[in-house]
PDB file of C-alpha atoms in Angstrom:
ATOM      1  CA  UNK A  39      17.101  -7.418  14.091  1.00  0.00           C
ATOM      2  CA  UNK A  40      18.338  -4.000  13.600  1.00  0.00           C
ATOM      3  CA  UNK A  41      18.448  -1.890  10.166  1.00  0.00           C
ATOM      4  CA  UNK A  42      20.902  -1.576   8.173  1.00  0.00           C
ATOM      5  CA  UNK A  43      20.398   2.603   8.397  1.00  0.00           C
ATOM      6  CA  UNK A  44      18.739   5.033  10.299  1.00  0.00           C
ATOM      7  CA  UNK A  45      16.712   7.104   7.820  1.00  0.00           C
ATOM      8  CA  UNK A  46      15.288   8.903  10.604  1.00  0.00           C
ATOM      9  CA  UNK A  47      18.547  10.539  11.749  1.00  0.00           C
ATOM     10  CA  UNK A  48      20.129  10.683   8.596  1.00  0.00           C
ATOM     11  CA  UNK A  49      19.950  14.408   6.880  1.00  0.00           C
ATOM     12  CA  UNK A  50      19.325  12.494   3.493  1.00  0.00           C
ATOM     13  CA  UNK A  51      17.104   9.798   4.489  1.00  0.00           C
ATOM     14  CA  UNK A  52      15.214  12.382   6.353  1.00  0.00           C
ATOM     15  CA  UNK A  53      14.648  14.668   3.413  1.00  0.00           C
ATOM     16  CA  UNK A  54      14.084  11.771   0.620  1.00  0.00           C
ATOM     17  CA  UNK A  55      11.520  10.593   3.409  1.00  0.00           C
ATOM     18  CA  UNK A  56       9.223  13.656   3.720  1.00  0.00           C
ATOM     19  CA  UNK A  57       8.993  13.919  -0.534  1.00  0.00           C
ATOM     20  CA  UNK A  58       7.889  10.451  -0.019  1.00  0.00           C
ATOM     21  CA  UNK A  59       5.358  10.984   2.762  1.00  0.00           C
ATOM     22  CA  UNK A  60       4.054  14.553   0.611  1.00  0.00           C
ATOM     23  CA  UNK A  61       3.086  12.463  -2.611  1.00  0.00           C
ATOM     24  CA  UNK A  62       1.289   9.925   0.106  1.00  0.00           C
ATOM     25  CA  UNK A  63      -0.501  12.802   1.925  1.00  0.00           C
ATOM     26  CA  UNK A  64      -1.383  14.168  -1.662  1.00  0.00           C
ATOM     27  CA  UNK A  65      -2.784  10.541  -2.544  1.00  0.00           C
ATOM     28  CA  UNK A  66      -4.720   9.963   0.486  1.00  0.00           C
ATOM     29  CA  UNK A  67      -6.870  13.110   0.996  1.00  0.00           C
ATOM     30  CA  UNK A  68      -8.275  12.027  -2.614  1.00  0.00           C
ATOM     31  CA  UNK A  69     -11.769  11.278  -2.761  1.00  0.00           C
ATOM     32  CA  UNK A  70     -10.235   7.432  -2.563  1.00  0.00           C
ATOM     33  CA  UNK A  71     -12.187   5.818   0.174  1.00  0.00           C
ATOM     34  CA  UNK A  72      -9.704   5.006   3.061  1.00  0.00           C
ATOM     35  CA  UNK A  73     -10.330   1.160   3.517  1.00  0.00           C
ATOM     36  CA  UNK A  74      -9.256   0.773  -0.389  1.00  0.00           C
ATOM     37  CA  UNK A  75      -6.242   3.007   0.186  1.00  0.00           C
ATOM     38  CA  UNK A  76      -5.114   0.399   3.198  1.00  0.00           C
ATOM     39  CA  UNK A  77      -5.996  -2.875   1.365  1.00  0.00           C
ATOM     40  CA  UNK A  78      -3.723  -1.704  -1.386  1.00  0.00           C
ATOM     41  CA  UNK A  79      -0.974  -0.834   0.534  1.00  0.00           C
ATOM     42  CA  UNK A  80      -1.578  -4.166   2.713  1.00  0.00           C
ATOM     43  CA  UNK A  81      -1.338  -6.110  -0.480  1.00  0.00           C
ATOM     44  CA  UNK A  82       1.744  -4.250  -2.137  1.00  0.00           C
ATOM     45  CA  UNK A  83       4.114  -4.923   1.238  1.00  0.00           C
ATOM     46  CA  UNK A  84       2.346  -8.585   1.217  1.00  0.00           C
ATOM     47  CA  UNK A  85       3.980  -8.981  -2.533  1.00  0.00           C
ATOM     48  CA  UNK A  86       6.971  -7.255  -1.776  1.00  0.00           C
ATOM     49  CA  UNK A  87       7.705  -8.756   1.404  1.00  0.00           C
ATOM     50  CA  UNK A  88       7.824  -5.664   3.455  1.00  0.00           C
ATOM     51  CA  UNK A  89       6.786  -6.916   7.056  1.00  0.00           C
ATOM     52  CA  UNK A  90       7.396  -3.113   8.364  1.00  0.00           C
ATOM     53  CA  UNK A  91       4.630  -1.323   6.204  1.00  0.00           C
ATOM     54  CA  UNK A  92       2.448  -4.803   6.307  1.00  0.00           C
ATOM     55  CA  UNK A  93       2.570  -4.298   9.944  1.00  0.00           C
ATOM     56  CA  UNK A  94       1.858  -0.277   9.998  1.00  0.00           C
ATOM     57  CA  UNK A  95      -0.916  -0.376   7.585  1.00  0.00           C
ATOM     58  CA  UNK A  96      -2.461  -3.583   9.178  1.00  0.00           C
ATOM     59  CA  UNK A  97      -2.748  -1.892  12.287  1.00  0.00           C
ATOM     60  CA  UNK A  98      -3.904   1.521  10.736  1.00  0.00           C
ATOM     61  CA  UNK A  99      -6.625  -0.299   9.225  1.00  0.00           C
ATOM     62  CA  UNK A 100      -7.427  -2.237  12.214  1.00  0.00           C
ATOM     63  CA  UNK A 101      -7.169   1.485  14.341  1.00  0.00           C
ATOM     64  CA  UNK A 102     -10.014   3.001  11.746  1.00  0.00           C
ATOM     65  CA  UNK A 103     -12.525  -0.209  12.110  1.00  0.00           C
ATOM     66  CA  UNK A 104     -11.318  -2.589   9.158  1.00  0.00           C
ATOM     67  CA  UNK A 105     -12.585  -6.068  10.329  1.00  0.00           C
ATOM     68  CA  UNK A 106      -9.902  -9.210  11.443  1.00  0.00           C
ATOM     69  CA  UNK A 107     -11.478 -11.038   8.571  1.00  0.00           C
ATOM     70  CA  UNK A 108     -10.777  -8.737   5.790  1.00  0.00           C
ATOM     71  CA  UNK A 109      -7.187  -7.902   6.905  1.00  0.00           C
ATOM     72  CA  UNK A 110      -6.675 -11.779   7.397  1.00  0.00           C
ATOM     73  CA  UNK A 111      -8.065 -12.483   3.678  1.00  0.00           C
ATOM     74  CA  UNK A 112      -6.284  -9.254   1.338  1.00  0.00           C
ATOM     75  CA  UNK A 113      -3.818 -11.803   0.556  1.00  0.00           C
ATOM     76  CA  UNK A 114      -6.176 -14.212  -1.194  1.00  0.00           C
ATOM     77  CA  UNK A 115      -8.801 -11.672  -1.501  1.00  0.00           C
ATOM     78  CA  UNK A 116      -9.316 -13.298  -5.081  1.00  0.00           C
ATOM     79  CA  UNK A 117     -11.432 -15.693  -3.196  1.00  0.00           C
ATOM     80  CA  UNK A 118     -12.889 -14.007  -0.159  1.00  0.00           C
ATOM     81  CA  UNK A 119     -16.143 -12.890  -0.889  1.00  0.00           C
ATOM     82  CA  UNK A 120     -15.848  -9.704   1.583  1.00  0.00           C
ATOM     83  CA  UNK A 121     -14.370  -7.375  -0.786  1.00  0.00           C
ATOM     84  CA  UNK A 122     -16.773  -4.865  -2.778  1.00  0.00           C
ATOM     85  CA  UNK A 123     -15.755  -5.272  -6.741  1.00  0.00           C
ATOM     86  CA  UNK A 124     -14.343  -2.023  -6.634  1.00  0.00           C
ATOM     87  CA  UNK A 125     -11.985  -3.081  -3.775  1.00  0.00           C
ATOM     88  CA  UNK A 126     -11.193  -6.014  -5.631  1.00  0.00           C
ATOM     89  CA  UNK A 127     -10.308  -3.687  -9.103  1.00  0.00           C
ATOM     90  CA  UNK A 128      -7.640  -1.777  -6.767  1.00  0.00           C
ATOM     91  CA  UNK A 129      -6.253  -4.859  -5.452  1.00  0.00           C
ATOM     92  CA  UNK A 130      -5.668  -6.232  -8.890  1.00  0.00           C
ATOM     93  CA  UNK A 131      -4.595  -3.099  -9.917  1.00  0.00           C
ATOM     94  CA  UNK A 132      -2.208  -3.143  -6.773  1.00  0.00           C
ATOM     95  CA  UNK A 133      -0.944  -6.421  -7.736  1.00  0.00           C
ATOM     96  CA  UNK A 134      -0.217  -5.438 -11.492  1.00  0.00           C
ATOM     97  CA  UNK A 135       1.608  -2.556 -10.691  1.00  0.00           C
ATOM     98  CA  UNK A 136       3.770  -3.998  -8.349  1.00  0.00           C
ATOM     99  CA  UNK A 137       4.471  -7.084 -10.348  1.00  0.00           C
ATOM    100  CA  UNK A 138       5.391  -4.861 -13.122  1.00  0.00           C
ATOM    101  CA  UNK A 139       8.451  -7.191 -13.631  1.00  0.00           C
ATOM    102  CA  UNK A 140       6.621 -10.289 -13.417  1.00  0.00           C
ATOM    103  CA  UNK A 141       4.616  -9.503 -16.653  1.00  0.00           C
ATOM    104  CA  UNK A 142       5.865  -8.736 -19.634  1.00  0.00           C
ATOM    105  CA  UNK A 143       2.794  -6.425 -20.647  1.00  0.00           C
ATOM    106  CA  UNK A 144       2.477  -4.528 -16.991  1.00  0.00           C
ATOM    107  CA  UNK A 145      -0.636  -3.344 -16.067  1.00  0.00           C
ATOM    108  CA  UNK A 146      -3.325  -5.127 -18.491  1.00  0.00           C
ATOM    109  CA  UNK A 147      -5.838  -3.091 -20.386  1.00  0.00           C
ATOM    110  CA  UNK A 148      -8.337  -5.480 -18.683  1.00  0.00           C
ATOM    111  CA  UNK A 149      -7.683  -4.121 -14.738  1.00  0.00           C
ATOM    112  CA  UNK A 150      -7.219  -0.823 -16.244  1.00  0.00           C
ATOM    113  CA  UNK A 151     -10.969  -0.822 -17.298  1.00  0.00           C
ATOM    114  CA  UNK A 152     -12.212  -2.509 -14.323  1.00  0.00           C
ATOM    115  CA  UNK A 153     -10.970  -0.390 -12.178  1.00  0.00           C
ATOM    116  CA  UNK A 154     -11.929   2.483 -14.442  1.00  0.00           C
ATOM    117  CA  UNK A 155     -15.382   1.602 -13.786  1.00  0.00           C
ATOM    118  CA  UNK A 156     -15.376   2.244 -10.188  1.00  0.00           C
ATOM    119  CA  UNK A 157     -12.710   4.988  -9.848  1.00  0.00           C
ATOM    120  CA  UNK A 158     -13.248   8.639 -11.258  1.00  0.00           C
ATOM    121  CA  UNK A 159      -9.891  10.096 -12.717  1.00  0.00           C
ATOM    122  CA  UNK A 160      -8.703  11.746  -9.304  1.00  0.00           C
ATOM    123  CA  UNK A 161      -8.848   8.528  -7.823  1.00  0.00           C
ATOM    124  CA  UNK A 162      -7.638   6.973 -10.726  1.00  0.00           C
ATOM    125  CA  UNK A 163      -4.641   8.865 -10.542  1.00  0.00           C
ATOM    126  CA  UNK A 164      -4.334   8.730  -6.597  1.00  0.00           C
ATOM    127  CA  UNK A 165      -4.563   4.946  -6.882  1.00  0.00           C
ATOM    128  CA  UNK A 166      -1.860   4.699  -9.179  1.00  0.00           C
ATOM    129  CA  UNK A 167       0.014   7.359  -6.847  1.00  0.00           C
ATOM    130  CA  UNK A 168      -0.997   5.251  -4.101  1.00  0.00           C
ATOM    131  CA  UNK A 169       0.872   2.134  -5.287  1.00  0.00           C
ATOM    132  CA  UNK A 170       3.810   3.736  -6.521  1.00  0.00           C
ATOM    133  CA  UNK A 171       4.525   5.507  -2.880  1.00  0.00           C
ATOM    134  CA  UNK A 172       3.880   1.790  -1.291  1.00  0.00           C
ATOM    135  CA  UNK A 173       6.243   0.267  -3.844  1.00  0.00           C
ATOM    136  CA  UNK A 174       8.552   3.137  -3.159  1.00  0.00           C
ATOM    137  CA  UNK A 175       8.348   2.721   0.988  1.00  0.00           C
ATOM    138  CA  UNK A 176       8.598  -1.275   0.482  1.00  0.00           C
ATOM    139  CA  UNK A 177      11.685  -1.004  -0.961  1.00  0.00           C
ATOM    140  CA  UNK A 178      13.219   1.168   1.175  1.00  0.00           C
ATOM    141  CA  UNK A 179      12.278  -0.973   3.976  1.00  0.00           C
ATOM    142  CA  UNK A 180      13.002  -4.186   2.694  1.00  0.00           C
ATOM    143  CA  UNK A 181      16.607  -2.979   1.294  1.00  0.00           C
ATOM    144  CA  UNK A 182      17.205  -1.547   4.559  1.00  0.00           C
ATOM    145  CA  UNK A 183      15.846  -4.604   6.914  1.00  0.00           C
ATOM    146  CA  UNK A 184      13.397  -2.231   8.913  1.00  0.00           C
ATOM    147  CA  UNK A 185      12.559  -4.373  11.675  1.00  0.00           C
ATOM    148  CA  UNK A 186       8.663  -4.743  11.952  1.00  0.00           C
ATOM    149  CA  UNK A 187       5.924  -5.497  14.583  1.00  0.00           C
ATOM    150  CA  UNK A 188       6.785  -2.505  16.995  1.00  0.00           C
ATOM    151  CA  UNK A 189       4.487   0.184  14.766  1.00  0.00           C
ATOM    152  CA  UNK A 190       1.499   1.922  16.762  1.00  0.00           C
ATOM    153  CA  UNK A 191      -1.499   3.422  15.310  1.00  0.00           C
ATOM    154  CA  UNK A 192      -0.666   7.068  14.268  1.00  0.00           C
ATOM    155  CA  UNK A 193       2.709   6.932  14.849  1.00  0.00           C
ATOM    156  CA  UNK A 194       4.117   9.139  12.102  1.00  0.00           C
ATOM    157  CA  UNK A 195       1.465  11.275  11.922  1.00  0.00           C
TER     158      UNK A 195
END
């Protein structure tokens, strides 16, 4: 499989790309802890299909000493029990905002709160940053067919 474009070598899909990766950068030198910030982006290209970012970010994780089991369980970390509550507040969170479509009321006032509880506002708002960006790269990727599986640790940066 090939994709569709080369953002890479494109003038314009180079330039839209680094915006992209500044608002990330912004969003991940939060106070955020890094495995959250992972599992959220896992989950988002899980929902959205995205096998190119599932793949990066599984491996990133995997590269900075997330466990097998947790990567293998984000996408029914509803039931896994090896999630801290304020993980599981950002994955709901995660999953809200990128169903936005799916619901008719968006992001509930419930996972709001719960995730209020464990977040400060800076990593309130790089959370929500944080999903937007993923949602943002997923799309790209999947519109564009990036091929996945061939990402190594640290690649981009």
């Amino acid at each position: 499989m090939d994709a569709r474009l080369d953002f890479f070598s494109n003038a314009l899909g180079a330039k839209v790309l680094r915006h992209i990766n500044s608002a990330g950068k912004a969003a991940s030198e939060s106070g955020l802890p890094h495995a959250t910030q992972e599992l959220v982006k896992i989950r988002a290209s899980q929902i959205n299909g995205c096998g190119f970012c599932t793949d990066m970010h599984t491996k990133d994780a995997a590269h900075a000493g997330e466990t097998a089991q947790r990567l293998h369980l984000v996408a029914a970390w509803r039931e896994a029990t090896v999630f801290t509550e304020a993980e599981r507040a950002a994955l709901e969170l995660a999953e809200q905002g990128t169903r936005i479509a799916d619901a008719a009321g968006g992001v509930t006032d419930e996972a709001w709160a719960d995730a209020a509880k464990h977040y400060d506002e800076d990593q309130l708002v790089a959370l929500v940053s944080l999903i937007a960006v993923i949602n943002t790269y997923n799309r790209i990727n999947v519109i564009n067919q990036q091929p996945a599986g061939a990402y190594r640790p640290g690649q981009f940066g």
